[in-house]
Short mmCIF file of C-alpha atoms and ligand atoms in Angstrom, two decimals:
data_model
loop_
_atom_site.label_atom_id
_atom_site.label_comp_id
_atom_site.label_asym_id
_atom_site.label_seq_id
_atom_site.Cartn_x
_atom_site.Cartn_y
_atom_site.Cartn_z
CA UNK Y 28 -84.35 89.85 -12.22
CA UNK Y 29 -87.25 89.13 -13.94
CA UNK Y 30 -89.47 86.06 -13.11
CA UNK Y 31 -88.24 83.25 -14.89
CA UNK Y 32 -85.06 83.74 -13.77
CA UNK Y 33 -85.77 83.67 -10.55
CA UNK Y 34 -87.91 80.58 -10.25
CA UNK Y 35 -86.48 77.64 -8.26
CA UNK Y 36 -86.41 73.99 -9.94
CA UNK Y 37 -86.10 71.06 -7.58
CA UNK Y 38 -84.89 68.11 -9.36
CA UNK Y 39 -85.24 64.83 -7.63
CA UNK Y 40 -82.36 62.25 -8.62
CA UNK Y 41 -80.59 64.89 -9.21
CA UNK Y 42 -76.81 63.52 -8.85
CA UNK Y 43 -77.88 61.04 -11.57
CA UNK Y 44 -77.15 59.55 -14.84
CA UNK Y 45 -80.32 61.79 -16.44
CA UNK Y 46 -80.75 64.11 -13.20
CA UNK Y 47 -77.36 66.06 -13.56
CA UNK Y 48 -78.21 66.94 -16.99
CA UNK Y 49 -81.60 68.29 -16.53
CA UNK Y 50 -80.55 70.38 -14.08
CA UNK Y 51 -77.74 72.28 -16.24
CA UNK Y 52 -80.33 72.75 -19.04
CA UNK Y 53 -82.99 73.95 -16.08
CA UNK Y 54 -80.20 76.58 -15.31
CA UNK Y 55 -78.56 77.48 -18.58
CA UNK Y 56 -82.82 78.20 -18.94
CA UNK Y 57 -81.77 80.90 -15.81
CA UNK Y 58 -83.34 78.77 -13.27
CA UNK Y 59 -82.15 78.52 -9.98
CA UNK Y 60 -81.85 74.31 -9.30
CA UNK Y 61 -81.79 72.52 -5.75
CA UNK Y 62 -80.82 68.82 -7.10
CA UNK Y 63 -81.82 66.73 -4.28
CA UNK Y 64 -80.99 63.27 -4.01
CA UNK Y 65 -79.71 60.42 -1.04
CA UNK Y 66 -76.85 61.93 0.55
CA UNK Y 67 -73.81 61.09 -1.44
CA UNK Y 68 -70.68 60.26 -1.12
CA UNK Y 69 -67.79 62.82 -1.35
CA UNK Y 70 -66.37 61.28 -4.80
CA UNK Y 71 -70.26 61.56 -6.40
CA UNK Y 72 -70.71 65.39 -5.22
CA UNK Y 73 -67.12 65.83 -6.29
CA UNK Y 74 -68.12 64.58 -9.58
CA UNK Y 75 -71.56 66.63 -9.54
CA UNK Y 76 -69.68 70.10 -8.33
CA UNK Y 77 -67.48 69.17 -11.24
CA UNK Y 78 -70.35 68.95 -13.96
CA UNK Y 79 -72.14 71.75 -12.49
CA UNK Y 80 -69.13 74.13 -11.86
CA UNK Y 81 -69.48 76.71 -14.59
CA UNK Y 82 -73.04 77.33 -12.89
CA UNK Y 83 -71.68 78.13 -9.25
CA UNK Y 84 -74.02 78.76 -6.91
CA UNK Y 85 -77.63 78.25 -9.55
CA UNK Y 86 -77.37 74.76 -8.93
CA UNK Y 87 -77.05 73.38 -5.52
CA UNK Y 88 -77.21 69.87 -3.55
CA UNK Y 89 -79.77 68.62 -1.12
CA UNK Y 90 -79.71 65.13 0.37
CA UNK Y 91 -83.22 64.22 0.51
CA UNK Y 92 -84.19 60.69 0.55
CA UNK Y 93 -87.96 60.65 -2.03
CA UNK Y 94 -89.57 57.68 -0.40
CA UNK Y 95 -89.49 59.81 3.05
CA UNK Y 96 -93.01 61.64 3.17
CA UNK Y 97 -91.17 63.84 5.83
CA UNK Y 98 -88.18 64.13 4.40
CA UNK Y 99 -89.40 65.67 0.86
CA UNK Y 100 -92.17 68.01 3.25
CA UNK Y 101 -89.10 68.96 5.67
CA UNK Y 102 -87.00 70.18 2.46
CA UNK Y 103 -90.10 71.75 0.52
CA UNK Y 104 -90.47 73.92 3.59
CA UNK Y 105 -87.35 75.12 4.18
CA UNK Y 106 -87.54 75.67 -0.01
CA UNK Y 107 -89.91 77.90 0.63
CA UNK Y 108 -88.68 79.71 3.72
CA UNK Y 109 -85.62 80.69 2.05
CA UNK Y 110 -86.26 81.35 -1.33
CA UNK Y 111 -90.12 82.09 -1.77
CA UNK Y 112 -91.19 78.55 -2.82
CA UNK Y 113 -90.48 75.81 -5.57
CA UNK Y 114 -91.92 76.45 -9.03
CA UNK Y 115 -90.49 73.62 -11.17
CA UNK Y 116 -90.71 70.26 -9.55
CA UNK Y 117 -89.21 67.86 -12.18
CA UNK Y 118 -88.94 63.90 -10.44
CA UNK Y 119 -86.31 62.09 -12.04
CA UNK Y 120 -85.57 60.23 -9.10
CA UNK Y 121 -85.66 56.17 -10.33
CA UNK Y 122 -84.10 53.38 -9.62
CA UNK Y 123 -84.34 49.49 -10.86
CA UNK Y 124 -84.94 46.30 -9.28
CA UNK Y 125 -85.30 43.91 -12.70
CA UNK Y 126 -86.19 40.32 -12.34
CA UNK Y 127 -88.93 38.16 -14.06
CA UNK Y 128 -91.85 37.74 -11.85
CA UNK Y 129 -91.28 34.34 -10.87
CA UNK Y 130 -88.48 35.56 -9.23
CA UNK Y 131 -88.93 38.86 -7.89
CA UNK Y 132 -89.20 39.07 -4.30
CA UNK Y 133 -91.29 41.56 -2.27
CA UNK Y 134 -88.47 43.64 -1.46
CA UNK Y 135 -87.55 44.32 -5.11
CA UNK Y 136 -91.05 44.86 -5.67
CA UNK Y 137 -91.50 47.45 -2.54
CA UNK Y 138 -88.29 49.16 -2.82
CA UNK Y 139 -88.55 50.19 -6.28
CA UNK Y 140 -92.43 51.29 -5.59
CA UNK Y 141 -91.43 53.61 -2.75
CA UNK Y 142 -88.96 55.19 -4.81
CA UNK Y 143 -90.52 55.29 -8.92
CA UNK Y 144 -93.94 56.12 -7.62
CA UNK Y 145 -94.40 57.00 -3.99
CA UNK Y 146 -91.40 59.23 -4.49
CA UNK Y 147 -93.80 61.47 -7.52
CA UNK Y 148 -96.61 61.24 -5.05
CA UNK Y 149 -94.32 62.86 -1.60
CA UNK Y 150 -92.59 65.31 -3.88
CA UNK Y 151 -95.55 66.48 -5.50
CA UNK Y 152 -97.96 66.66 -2.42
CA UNK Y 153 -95.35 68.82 -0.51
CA UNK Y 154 -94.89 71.35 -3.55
CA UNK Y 155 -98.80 71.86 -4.27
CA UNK Y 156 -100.00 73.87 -2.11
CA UNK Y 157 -97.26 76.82 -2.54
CA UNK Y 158 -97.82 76.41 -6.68
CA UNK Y 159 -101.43 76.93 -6.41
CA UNK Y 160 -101.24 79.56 -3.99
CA UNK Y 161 -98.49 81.44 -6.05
CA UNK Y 162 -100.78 80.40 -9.56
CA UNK Y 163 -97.89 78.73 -11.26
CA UNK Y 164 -96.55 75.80 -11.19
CA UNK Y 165 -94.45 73.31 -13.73
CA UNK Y 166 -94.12 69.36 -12.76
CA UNK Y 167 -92.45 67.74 -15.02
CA UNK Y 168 -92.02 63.48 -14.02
CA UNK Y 169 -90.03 61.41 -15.86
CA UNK Y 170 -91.20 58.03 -16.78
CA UNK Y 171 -90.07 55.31 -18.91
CA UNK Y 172 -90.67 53.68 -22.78
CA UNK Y 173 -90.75 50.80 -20.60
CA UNK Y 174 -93.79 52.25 -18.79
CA UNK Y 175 -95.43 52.00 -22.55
CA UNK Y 176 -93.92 49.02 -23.52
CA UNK Y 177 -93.80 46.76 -21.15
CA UNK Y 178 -90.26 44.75 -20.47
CA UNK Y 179 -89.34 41.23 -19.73
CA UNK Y 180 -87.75 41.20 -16.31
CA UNK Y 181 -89.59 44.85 -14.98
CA UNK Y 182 -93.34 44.22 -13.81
CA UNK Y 183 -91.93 46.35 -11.01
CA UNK Y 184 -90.49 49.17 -13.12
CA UNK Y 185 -93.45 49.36 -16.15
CA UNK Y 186 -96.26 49.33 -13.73
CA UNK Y 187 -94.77 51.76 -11.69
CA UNK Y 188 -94.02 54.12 -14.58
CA UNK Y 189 -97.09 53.80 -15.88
CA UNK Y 190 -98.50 54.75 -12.89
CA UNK Y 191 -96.28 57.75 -13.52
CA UNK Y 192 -97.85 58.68 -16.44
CA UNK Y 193 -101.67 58.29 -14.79
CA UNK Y 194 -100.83 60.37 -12.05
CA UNK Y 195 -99.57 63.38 -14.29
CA UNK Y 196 -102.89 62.73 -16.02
CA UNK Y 197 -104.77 63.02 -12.67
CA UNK Y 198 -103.17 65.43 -11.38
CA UNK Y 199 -102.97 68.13 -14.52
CA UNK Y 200 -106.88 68.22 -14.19
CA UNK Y 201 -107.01 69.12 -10.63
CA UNK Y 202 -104.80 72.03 -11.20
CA UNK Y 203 -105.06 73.03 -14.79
CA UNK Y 204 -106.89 75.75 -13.58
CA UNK Y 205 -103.92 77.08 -10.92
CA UNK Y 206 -101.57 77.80 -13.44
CA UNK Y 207 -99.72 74.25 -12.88
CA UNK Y 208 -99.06 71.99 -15.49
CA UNK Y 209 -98.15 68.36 -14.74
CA UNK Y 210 -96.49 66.28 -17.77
CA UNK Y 211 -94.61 63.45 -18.05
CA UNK Y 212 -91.59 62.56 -19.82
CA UNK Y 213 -90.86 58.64 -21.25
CA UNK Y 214 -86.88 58.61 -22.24
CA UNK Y 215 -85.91 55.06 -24.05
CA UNK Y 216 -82.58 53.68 -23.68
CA UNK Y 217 -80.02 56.44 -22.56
CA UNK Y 218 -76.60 56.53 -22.16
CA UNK Y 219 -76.25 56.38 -18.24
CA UNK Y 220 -75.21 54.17 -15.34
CA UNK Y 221 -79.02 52.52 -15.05
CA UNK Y 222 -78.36 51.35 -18.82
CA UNK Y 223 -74.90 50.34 -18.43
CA UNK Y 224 -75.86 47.72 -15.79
CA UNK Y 225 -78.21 45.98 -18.19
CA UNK Y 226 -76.10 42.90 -19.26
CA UNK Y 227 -74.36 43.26 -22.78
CA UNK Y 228 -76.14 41.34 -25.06
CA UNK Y 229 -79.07 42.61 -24.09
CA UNK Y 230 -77.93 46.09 -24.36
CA UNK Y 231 -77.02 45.37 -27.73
CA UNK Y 232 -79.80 44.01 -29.09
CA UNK Y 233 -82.08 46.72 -28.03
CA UNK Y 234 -79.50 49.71 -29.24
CA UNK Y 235 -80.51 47.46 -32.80
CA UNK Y 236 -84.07 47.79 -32.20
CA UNK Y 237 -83.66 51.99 -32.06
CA UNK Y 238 -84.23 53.19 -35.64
CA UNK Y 239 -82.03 57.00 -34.38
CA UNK Y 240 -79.09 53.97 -34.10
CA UNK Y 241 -78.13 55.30 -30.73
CA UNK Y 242 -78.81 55.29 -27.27
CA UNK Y 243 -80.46 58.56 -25.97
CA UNK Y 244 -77.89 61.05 -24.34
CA UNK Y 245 -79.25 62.54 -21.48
CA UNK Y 246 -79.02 65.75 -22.82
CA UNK Y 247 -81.70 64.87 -25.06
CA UNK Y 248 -84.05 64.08 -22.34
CA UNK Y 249 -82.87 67.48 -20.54
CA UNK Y 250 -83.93 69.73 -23.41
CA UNK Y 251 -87.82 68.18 -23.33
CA UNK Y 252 -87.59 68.40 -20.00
CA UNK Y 253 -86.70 72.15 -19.91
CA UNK Y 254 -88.81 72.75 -22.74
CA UNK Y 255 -92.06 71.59 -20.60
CA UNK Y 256 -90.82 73.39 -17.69
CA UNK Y 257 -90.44 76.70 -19.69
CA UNK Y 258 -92.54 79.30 -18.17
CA UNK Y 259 -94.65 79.79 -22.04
CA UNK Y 260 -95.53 76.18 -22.14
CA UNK Y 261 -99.02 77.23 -19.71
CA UNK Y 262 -101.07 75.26 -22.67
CA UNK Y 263 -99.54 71.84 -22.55
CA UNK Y 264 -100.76 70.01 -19.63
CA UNK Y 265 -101.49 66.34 -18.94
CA UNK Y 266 -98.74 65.13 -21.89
CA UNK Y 267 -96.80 61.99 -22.25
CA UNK Y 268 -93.44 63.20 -24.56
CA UNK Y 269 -91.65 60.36 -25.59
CA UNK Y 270 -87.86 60.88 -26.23
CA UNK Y 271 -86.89 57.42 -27.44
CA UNK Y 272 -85.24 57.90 -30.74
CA UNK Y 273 -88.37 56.41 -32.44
CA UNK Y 274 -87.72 52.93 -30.61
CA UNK Y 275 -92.00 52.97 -29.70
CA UNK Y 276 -93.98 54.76 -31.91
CA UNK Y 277 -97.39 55.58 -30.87
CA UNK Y 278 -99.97 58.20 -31.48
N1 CAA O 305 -88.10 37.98 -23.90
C1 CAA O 305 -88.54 36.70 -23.82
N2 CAA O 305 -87.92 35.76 -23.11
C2 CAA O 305 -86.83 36.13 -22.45
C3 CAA O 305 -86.31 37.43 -22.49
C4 CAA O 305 -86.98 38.38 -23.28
N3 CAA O 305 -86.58 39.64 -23.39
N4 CAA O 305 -85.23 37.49 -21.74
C5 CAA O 305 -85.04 36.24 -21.22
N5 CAA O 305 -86.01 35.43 -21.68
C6 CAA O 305 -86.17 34.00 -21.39
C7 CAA O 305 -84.85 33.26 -21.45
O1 CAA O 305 -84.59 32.86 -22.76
C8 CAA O 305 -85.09 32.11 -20.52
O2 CAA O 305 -85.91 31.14 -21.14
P1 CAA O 305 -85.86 29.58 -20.70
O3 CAA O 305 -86.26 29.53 -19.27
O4 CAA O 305 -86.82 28.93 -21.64
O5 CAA O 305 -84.43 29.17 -20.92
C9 CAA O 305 -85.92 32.76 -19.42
O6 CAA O 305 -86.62 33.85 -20.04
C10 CAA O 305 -85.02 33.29 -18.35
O7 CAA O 305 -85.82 33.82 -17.36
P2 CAA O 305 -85.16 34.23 -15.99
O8 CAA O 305 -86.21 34.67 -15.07
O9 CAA O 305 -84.26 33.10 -15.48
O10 CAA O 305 -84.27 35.44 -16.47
P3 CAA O 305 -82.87 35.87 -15.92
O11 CAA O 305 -82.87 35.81 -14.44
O12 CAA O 305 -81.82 35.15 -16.65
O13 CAA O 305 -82.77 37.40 -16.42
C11 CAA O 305 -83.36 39.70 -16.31
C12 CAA O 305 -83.86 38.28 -16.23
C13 CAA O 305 -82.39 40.00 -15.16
C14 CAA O 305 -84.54 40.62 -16.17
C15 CAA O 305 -82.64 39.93 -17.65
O14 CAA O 305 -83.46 39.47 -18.70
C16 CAA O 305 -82.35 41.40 -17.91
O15 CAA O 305 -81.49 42.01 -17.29
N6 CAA O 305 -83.11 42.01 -18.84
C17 CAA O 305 -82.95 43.43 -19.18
C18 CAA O 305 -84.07 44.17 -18.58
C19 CAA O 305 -84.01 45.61 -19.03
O16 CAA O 305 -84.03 45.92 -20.22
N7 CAA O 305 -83.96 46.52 -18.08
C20 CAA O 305 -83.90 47.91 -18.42
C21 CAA O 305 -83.06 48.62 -17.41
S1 CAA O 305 -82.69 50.29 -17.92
C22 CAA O 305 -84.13 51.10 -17.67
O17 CAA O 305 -85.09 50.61 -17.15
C23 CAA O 305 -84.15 52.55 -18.12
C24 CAA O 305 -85.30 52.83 -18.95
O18 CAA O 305 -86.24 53.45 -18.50
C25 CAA O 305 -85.29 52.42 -20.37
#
């Protein structure tokens, strides 16, 4: 087996709408995945074993909850015990908690924090060490246009994933000499559940806005994922790639 096929991915969120995708591409790439996500319910794994099937045993669930320090340190470990150590840490984990300010309570505000951007922060801390000590590493965390952009109705959400975006920054210097890269990815609008929930009309009139004409299908976030996590992509560290079918343009 040679070494990139044997490299582990850990995916966090990844039972979800982008998550699933990623980690098909991450395997039909000839890595071996761990998607870990909140423990699910049987008809949610059913649906995952279902859209991972033709994989087998390359991609594999994990409940792990991100916003648990422990938790994500606890599951690293074992990671490590078992199979030698996680190469590819990709944190897709995300959830939303939109309101306008003036109505956003603390909770919506907290919750969505410990997820978005504590999550990147436990994930990444527990998978450091091993990636330095091994000399490679790829961590690939997905942000948002939004993060760029700005939204009405998600201080919570942009601030958070721009904070994404500074702490791949941060981070890529402090180990851009280990052999770990740190990038970020910023889908747009995509074609999953998160999307779906955004009322209608709204939905519509940004799918207007998106000069591709479409929303993004996860699969098109999945290949710049797996292209960043590729074990020849050693030069690119510290990125932002936008995948928004040209709905923000920036240089
Ligand atoms: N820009 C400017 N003004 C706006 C506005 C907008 N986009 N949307 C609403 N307003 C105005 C309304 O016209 C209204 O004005 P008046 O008070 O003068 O009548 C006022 O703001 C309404 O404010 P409210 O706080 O009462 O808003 P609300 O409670 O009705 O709805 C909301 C707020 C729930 C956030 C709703 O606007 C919404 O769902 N927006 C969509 C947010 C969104 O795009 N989320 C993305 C989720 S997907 C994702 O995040 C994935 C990804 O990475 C891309």
């Amino acid at each position: 087996m040679d070494a990139a096929s044997s490299r582990l991915a850990l995916v966090t969120g990844g039972l979800g709408g982008l998550g699933i995708e990623i980690c098909r591409q991450l395997a039909q790439a000839g890595r071996r995945v761990v998607a870990a996500d909140l423990p699910a319910s049987e008809a949610r794994l059913a649906s995952f074993r279902e859209s991972t099937a033709e994989f087998g045993d390359r991609i594999v669930h994990e409940a792990m909850d991100v916003s648990d320090h422990d938790a994500c340190v606890n599951l690293v470990r074992r990671l490590e015990r078992e199979h030698g150590g996680v190469d590819i840490l990709v944190n897709a984990a995300g959830i939303t908690r939109d309101a306008s300010l003036r109505k956003m309570t603390p909770t919506q505000w907290h919750e969505l924090m410990r997820v978005n951007l504590d999550g990147v922060f436990n994930t990444s801390h527990a998978v450091l060490d091993g990636m330095t000590e091994r000399g490679f590493g790829r961590i690939v965390n997905i942000s948002s246009v939004n993060g760029q952009t700005g939204q009405f109705g998600q201080t919570n959400y942009s601030a958070a994933k721009a904070g994404v975006h500074g702490f791949s920054m941060a981070l890529a210097r402090e180990t851009a000499r280990k052999g770990v890269t740190v990038n970020t990815v910023s889908p747009g609008y995509c074609d999953t559940p998160m999307v779906a929930a955004v009322p209608a009309e709204i939905r519509a009139q940004i799918v207007a806005g998106i000069p591709v004409g479409r929303l993004g299908q996860p699969a098109d976030i999945a290949r710049a994922v797996a292209f960043l996590a590729a074990d020849d992509a050693g030069y690119l560290t510290g990125v932002n790639l936008p995948v928004n079918g040209g709905y923000f343009m920036s240089f």
